[in-house]
Coordinates of C-alpha atoms in Angstrom, one line a residue:
Chain A
X25 CA 41.2 -86.8 -68.9
X26 CA 44.6 -87.1 -67.4
X27 CA 47.6 -85.5 -69.0
X28 CA 49.4 -88.9 -68.8
X29 CA 47.1 -90.2 -71.5
X30 CA 48.5 -87.7 -74.1
X31 CA 52.1 -88.1 -72.7
X32 CA 52.0 -91.9 -72.9
X33 CA 50.3 -91.8 -76.3
X34 CA 53.0 -89.5 -77.7
X35 CA 55.8 -91.5 -75.9
X36 CA 54.6 -94.8 -77.4
X37 CA 54.5 -93.2 -80.9
X38 CA 58.0 -91.6 -80.4
X39 CA 59.5 -94.9 -79.3
X40 CA 57.9 -96.8 -82.3
X41 CA 59.2 -94.0 -84.7
X42 CA 62.7 -94.1 -83.3
X43 CA 62.7 -97.9 -83.7
X44 CA 61.5 -97.4 -87.3
X45 CA 64.4 -95.0 -88.0
X46 CA 67.0 -97.2 -86.5
X47 CA 65.8 -100.4 -88.3
X48 CA 65.4 -98.6 -91.6
X49 CA 68.9 -97.0 -91.4
X50 CA 70.5 -100.4 -90.6
X51 CA 68.7 -102.2 -93.4
X52 CA 65.6 -101.5 -95.4
X53 CA 63.3 -104.4 -94.6
X54 CA 61.7 -106.5 -97.3
X55 CA 58.1 -105.6 -97.6
X56 CA 58.9 -102.4 -95.8
X57 CA 55.3 -101.0 -95.8
X58 CA 54.0 -104.2 -94.1
X59 CA 56.9 -104.1 -91.6
X60 CA 56.0 -100.5 -90.8
X61 CA 52.4 -101.4 -90.1
X62 CA 53.5 -104.2 -87.8
X63 CA 56.0 -102.0 -86.0
X64 CA 53.9 -98.8 -85.6
X65 CA 50.4 -100.3 -85.3
X66 CA 50.5 -104.0 -84.7
X67 CA 53.0 -104.2 -81.8
X68 CA 51.6 -101.2 -79.8
X69 CA 48.0 -102.4 -80.4
X70 CA 48.7 -105.9 -79.1
X71 CA 50.5 -104.4 -76.1
X72 CA 47.6 -102.0 -75.5
X73 CA 44.9 -104.7 -75.8
X74 CA 46.8 -107.1 -73.4
X75 CA 47.2 -104.2 -71.0
X76 CA 43.5 -103.3 -71.2
X77 CA 42.4 -106.9 -70.6
X78 CA 44.7 -107.0 -67.6
X79 CA 43.3 -103.6 -66.3
X80 CA 39.6 -104.4 -66.6
X81 CA 39.4 -104.8 -62.8
X82 CA 40.7 -102.1 -60.6
X83 CA 44.3 -102.6 -61.6
X84 CA 46.3 -99.6 -63.0
X85 CA 49.3 -99.3 -65.3
X86 CA 51.4 -96.2 -64.8
X87 CA 48.4 -94.7 -63.1
X88 CA 46.0 -95.4 -66.1
X89 CA 42.9 -97.5 -66.0
X90 CA 41.6 -99.6 -68.9
X91 CA 39.7 -96.7 -70.6
X92 CA 42.6 -94.3 -70.3
X93 CA 45.0 -97.0 -71.7
X94 CA 42.6 -97.3 -74.6
X95 CA 42.7 -93.5 -75.1
X96 CA 46.6 -93.6 -75.1
X97 CA 46.6 -96.5 -77.6
X98 CA 44.1 -94.7 -79.8
X99 CA 46.3 -91.6 -79.9
X100 CA 49.4 -93.7 -80.8
X101 CA 47.2 -95.5 -83.4
X102 CA 46.1 -92.3 -85.0
X103 CA 49.6 -90.8 -85.1
X104 CA 51.0 -94.0 -86.5
X105 CA 48.2 -94.2 -89.1
X106 CA 48.9 -90.7 -90.2
X107 CA 52.6 -91.5 -90.6
X108 CA 51.9 -94.7 -92.5
X109 CA 49.4 -92.9 -94.8
X110 CA 52.3 -90.7 -96.0
X111 CA 54.9 -93.4 -96.1
X112 CA 54.4 -94.5 -99.7
X113 CA 55.4 -91.0 -100.9
X114 CA 58.6 -91.4 -98.8
X115 CA 59.4 -94.8 -100.1
X116 CA 59.1 -93.9 -103.7
X117 CA 59.0 -90.2 -104.5
X118 CA 55.7 -89.5 -106.1
X119 CA 55.7 -88.1 -109.7
X120 CA 53.6 -85.1 -108.7
X121 CA 56.0 -84.0 -106.0
X122 CA 59.0 -84.8 -108.2
X123 CA 57.5 -82.6 -111.0
X124 CA 57.2 -79.7 -108.7
X125 CA 60.8 -80.0 -107.3
X126 CA 62.1 -80.5 -110.9
X127 CA 60.4 -77.3 -112.2
X128 CA 61.5 -75.3 -109.1
X129 CA 65.1 -76.5 -109.6
X130 CA 65.2 -75.8 -113.4
X131 CA 67.3 -72.7 -114.5
X132 CA 64.2 -70.6 -115.6
X133 CA 61.9 -72.1 -113.0
X134 CA 59.6 -73.2 -115.8
X135 CA 59.4 -76.3 -118.1
X136 CA 57.4 -77.4 -121.1
X137 CA 55.4 -80.7 -121.1
X138 CA 57.8 -82.3 -123.6
X139 CA 60.7 -81.5 -121.4
X140 CA 59.0 -83.0 -118.3
X141 CA 57.9 -86.1 -120.3
X142 CA 61.4 -86.6 -121.6
X143 CA 62.7 -87.1 -118.1
X144 CA 60.0 -89.6 -117.3
X145 CA 60.3 -91.6 -120.5
X146 CA 63.5 -93.2 -119.1
X147 CA 61.8 -94.2 -115.8
X148 CA 59.9 -97.3 -115.1
X149 CA 56.6 -95.7 -114.2
X150 CA 54.4 -98.8 -114.5
X151 CA 56.7 -101.8 -114.4
X152 CA 58.2 -100.8 -111.1
X153 CA 54.7 -100.8 -109.6
X154 CA 53.9 -104.2 -111.1
X155 CA 57.2 -105.5 -109.6
X156 CA 56.2 -104.0 -106.3
X157 CA 52.8 -105.7 -106.4
X158 CA 54.4 -109.0 -107.2
X159 CA 56.8 -108.7 -104.3
X160 CA 53.9 -108.3 -102.0
X161 CA 52.2 -111.4 -103.5
X162 CA 49.2 -109.3 -104.7
X163 CA 49.8 -110.1 -108.3
X164 CA 50.9 -113.4 -109.8
X165 CA 51.5 -114.4 -113.4
X166 CA 49.5 -117.4 -114.6
X167 CA 49.7 -118.7 -118.2
X168 CA 51.3 -115.4 -119.2
X169 CA 48.6 -113.3 -117.7
X170 CA 48.5 -111.3 -114.5
X171 CA 45.9 -112.4 -112.0
X172 CA 45.1 -111.1 -108.5
X173 CA 45.7 -113.1 -105.3
X174 CA 42.9 -113.2 -102.7
X175 CA 44.2 -110.3 -100.6
X176 CA 44.5 -108.2 -103.8
X177 CA 40.9 -109.1 -104.8
X178 CA 39.7 -107.8 -101.4
X179 CA 41.8 -104.6 -101.8
X180 CA 40.5 -104.0 -105.3
X181 CA 36.9 -104.7 -104.4
X182 CA 37.1 -102.4 -101.4
X183 CA 38.4 -99.5 -103.5
X184 CA 35.9 -100.1 -106.3
X185 CA 33.0 -100.2 -103.8
X186 CA 34.3 -97.1 -102.1
X187 CA 34.5 -95.1 -105.3
X188 CA 31.0 -96.3 -106.3
X189 CA 29.7 -95.2 -102.9
X190 CA 31.2 -91.8 -103.5
X191 CA 29.7 -91.6 -106.9
X192 CA 33.0 -91.5 -108.7
X193 CA 34.6 -93.4 -111.6
X194 CA 37.8 -95.3 -111.0
X195 CA 40.7 -93.1 -110.2
X196 CA 43.1 -92.3 -113.0
X197 CA 46.1 -93.4 -111.0
Chain B
X30 CA 22.0 -95.9 -73.6
X31 CA 24.7 -93.3 -74.4
X32 CA 24.3 -91.7 -71.0
X33 CA 24.8 -95.0 -69.2
X34 CA 28.3 -95.3 -70.6
X35 CA 31.4 -93.8 -69.1
X36 CA 31.9 -90.3 -70.6
X37 CA 35.4 -91.1 -71.9
X38 CA 34.1 -94.3 -73.5
X39 CA 31.4 -92.2 -75.2
X40 CA 34.2 -89.9 -76.4
X41 CA 36.2 -92.8 -77.9
X42 CA 33.1 -94.2 -79.7
X43 CA 32.2 -90.8 -81.2
X44 CA 35.8 -90.1 -82.3
X45 CA 36.0 -93.6 -83.9
X46 CA 33.0 -92.6 -86.0
X47 CA 35.0 -89.7 -87.6
X48 CA 36.1 -91.5 -90.8
X49 CA 32.5 -92.7 -91.4
X50 CA 31.1 -89.2 -90.9
X51 CA 33.6 -87.7 -93.2
X52 CA 33.0 -90.4 -95.8
X53 CA 29.2 -89.8 -95.8
X54 CA 29.8 -86.0 -96.1
X55 CA 32.3 -86.6 -98.8
X56 CA 29.7 -88.7 -100.8
X57 CA 27.3 -85.8 -100.5
X58 CA 29.8 -83.1 -101.5
X59 CA 31.1 -85.1 -104.5
X60 CA 27.5 -85.1 -105.9
X61 CA 27.0 -81.4 -105.2
X62 CA 30.4 -80.1 -106.4
X63 CA 31.3 -81.9 -109.6
X64 CA 33.5 -79.1 -111.0
X65 CA 35.8 -78.8 -107.9
X66 CA 39.1 -80.7 -108.0
X67 CA 38.5 -84.1 -106.2
X68 CA 41.2 -83.6 -103.6
X69 CA 39.7 -80.3 -102.6
X70 CA 36.3 -81.9 -102.2
X71 CA 37.8 -84.6 -99.9
X72 CA 39.5 -81.8 -97.8
X73 CA 36.3 -79.9 -97.6
X74 CA 34.5 -83.0 -96.4
X75 CA 37.1 -83.3 -93.5
X76 CA 36.4 -79.7 -92.6
X77 CA 32.6 -80.2 -92.7
X78 CA 32.9 -83.3 -90.5
X79 CA 34.1 -81.0 -87.6
X80 CA 30.4 -79.8 -87.2
X81 CA 28.6 -83.1 -86.5
X82 CA 31.5 -84.8 -84.6
X83 CA 32.1 -81.9 -82.2
X84 CA 28.4 -81.4 -81.8
X85 CA 28.1 -85.0 -80.6
X86 CA 31.1 -84.6 -78.4
X87 CA 29.7 -81.4 -76.9
X88 CA 26.3 -83.1 -76.3
X89 CA 27.6 -86.3 -74.8
X90 CA 31.1 -85.6 -73.5
X91 CA 32.1 -82.0 -72.8
X92 CA 28.9 -81.1 -71.1
X93 CA 29.5 -83.8 -68.5
X94 CA 33.1 -83.0 -68.0
X95 CA 32.6 -79.5 -66.6
X96 CA 34.5 -76.2 -67.2
X97 CA 37.9 -77.3 -65.7
X98 CA 41.4 -77.7 -67.0
X99 CA 40.3 -81.3 -67.7
X100 CA 37.9 -80.0 -70.4
X101 CA 40.7 -78.2 -72.2
X102 CA 42.8 -81.3 -72.2
X103 CA 39.9 -83.4 -73.4
X104 CA 39.3 -80.9 -76.2
X105 CA 43.0 -81.0 -77.2
X106 CA 42.9 -84.8 -77.3
X107 CA 39.7 -84.8 -79.4
X108 CA 41.2 -82.3 -81.9
X109 CA 44.4 -84.3 -82.3
X110 CA 42.4 -87.5 -82.9
X111 CA 40.0 -85.8 -85.3
X112 CA 42.8 -84.3 -87.4
X113 CA 44.7 -87.5 -87.5
X114 CA 41.7 -89.6 -88.5
X115 CA 40.6 -87.1 -91.2
X116 CA 44.2 -87.0 -92.5
X117 CA 44.2 -90.9 -92.7
X118 CA 40.8 -90.7 -94.5
X119 CA 42.2 -88.1 -97.0
X120 CA 45.1 -90.4 -97.8
X121 CA 42.8 -93.3 -98.2
X122 CA 40.8 -91.3 -100.7
X123 CA 43.9 -90.0 -102.4
X124 CA 45.1 -93.6 -102.9
X125 CA 41.9 -94.4 -104.7
X126 CA 42.4 -91.4 -106.9
X127 CA 46.1 -91.3 -107.6
X128 CA 47.8 -94.5 -106.7
X129 CA 49.0 -96.5 -109.7
X130 CA 49.2 -99.8 -107.8
X131 CA 45.5 -99.4 -106.8
X132 CA 44.5 -98.6 -110.4
X133 CA 46.5 -101.7 -111.6
X134 CA 44.7 -103.9 -109.1
X135 CA 41.3 -102.5 -110.0
X136 CA 41.9 -102.8 -113.7
X137 CA 42.8 -106.5 -113.3
X138 CA 39.9 -107.1 -110.9
X139 CA 37.4 -105.7 -113.5
X140 CA 39.0 -107.6 -116.4
X141 CA 39.6 -110.9 -114.5
X142 CA 43.1 -111.2 -115.8
X143 CA 45.4 -109.2 -118.0
X144 CA 48.3 -109.6 -120.4
X145 CA 51.4 -107.6 -119.3
X146 CA 51.4 -105.7 -122.6
X147 CA 47.7 -104.8 -122.2
X148 CA 48.6 -103.3 -118.8
X149 CA 51.5 -101.3 -120.2
X150 CA 49.4 -100.0 -123.1
X151 CA 46.6 -99.0 -120.7
X152 CA 48.9 -97.0 -118.6
X153 CA 51.3 -95.0 -120.7
X154 CA 54.0 -92.7 -119.3
X155 CA 52.6 -89.7 -121.2
X156 CA 49.2 -90.3 -119.5
X157 CA 50.8 -90.6 -116.1
X158 CA 52.6 -87.3 -116.5
X159 CA 49.8 -85.4 -118.2
X160 CA 47.2 -86.4 -115.6
X161 CA 49.5 -85.2 -112.8
X162 CA 50.3 -81.9 -114.6
X163 CA 46.5 -81.2 -115.0
X164 CA 45.9 -82.2 -111.4
X165 CA 48.7 -79.8 -110.1
X166 CA 47.3 -77.0 -112.2
X167 CA 43.8 -77.6 -110.8
X168 CA 45.2 -77.5 -107.3
X169 CA 46.9 -74.2 -108.1
X170 CA 50.3 -75.7 -107.4
X171 CA 51.4 -75.1 -111.0
X172 CA 50.4 -72.6 -113.6
X173 CA 50.4 -73.1 -117.3
X174 CA 51.2 -70.0 -119.3
X175 CA 52.4 -69.8 -122.9
X176 CA 53.1 -73.5 -123.2
X177 CA 55.2 -73.8 -120.1
X178 CA 54.6 -74.9 -116.5
X179 CA 55.9 -72.9 -113.6
X180 CA 55.4 -73.1 -109.8
X181 CA 52.3 -71.3 -108.5
X182 CA 51.5 -72.5 -105.0
X183 CA 54.2 -73.7 -102.6
X184 CA 52.3 -76.1 -100.4
X185 CA 53.1 -79.3 -102.2
X186 CA 56.5 -78.1 -103.2
X187 CA 57.5 -77.8 -99.5
X188 CA 55.8 -81.2 -98.8
X189 CA 58.1 -82.7 -101.5
X190 CA 61.1 -81.0 -99.9
X191 CA 60.2 -82.3 -96.5
X192 CA 59.7 -85.8 -97.9
X193 CA 63.2 -85.7 -99.5
X194 CA 64.7 -84.7 -96.1
X195 CA 62.8 -87.5 -94.3
X196 CA 64.2 -90.0 -96.9
X197 CA 67.7 -88.9 -95.9
X198 CA 66.8 -89.5 -92.2
X199 CA 65.6 -93.0 -93.0
X200 CA 68.8 -93.7 -94.9
X201 CA 67.2 -94.2 -98.3
X202 CA 69.6 -93.7 -101.2
X203 CA 70.3 -90.0 -101.6
X204 CA 69.8 -89.7 -105.3
X205 CA 66.4 -88.5 -106.2
X206 CA 64.6 -91.7 -107.1
X207 CA 61.9 -91.7 -109.7
X208 CA 58.4 -93.0 -109.2

């Protein structure tokens, strides 16, 4: 394997990440998670696949052949995937991490359950998530009831099947 | 057939099997270790996956590369990809376990449709917080002594701090936003 594979993979990821920071600082995109996937995975993948198709003969791009380009794209894909996997916790601070920071910041570095609950009673723990699902068109209201759209059906079925495969009940959220 | 392929193509195929390998091991470990916190089991499955994946890599890739600097570079590449794919798998599992949006979708999928008030009653704030407190105690990130919670481990605490810093880099509002 050439060192260029790792260098180009890291470079591709760094450029995508810089673009992400610049765009997000200018204006947080609507459907930011979807935009992030397109920016970090979609665009580099399309670029990589076009390049691989072009390189299937003996052509080379920056000294890389088709397989080496695929290796660089896989590296970029994995790094981007790792970043995207952690992005929901960045977009809306998770209650678990928030609880830890809250306890550490409290005067005695300890809190009772009532005290912790009191803080969360004022927050929109569930309705904010429902609004989020509606903004992504995963949930729609029909005759006063919430129903899933087709993509949401697929997501829900995937997770239900996955949990069944693992032999676990549905997660507690 | 594997031997007819280019060694680097073999490597890519084996690495791409990582999430599946970890998922199968995870399914086995879940059934063997019912009392261990679920996130720990998922992490252990990622660790166990190292064995079969790197055995296959050794058999079909490393042995044909030869003991050169190239081998070290290939090994570094494989380790990065394995760690990243395992990390992605762990987050996928974690979503199925802890994400409220996924739970809401699954509840509606099973019920067919739901009234807004049914959804709210199903998912009360007290439950959300209690479940997380129990989870953090099980993961040794919090300890519960004499009716109060205090910090025990620092891993997730520092992860939370790092996330807050990254929010500032991305230009999210600086106030600590709730869930």
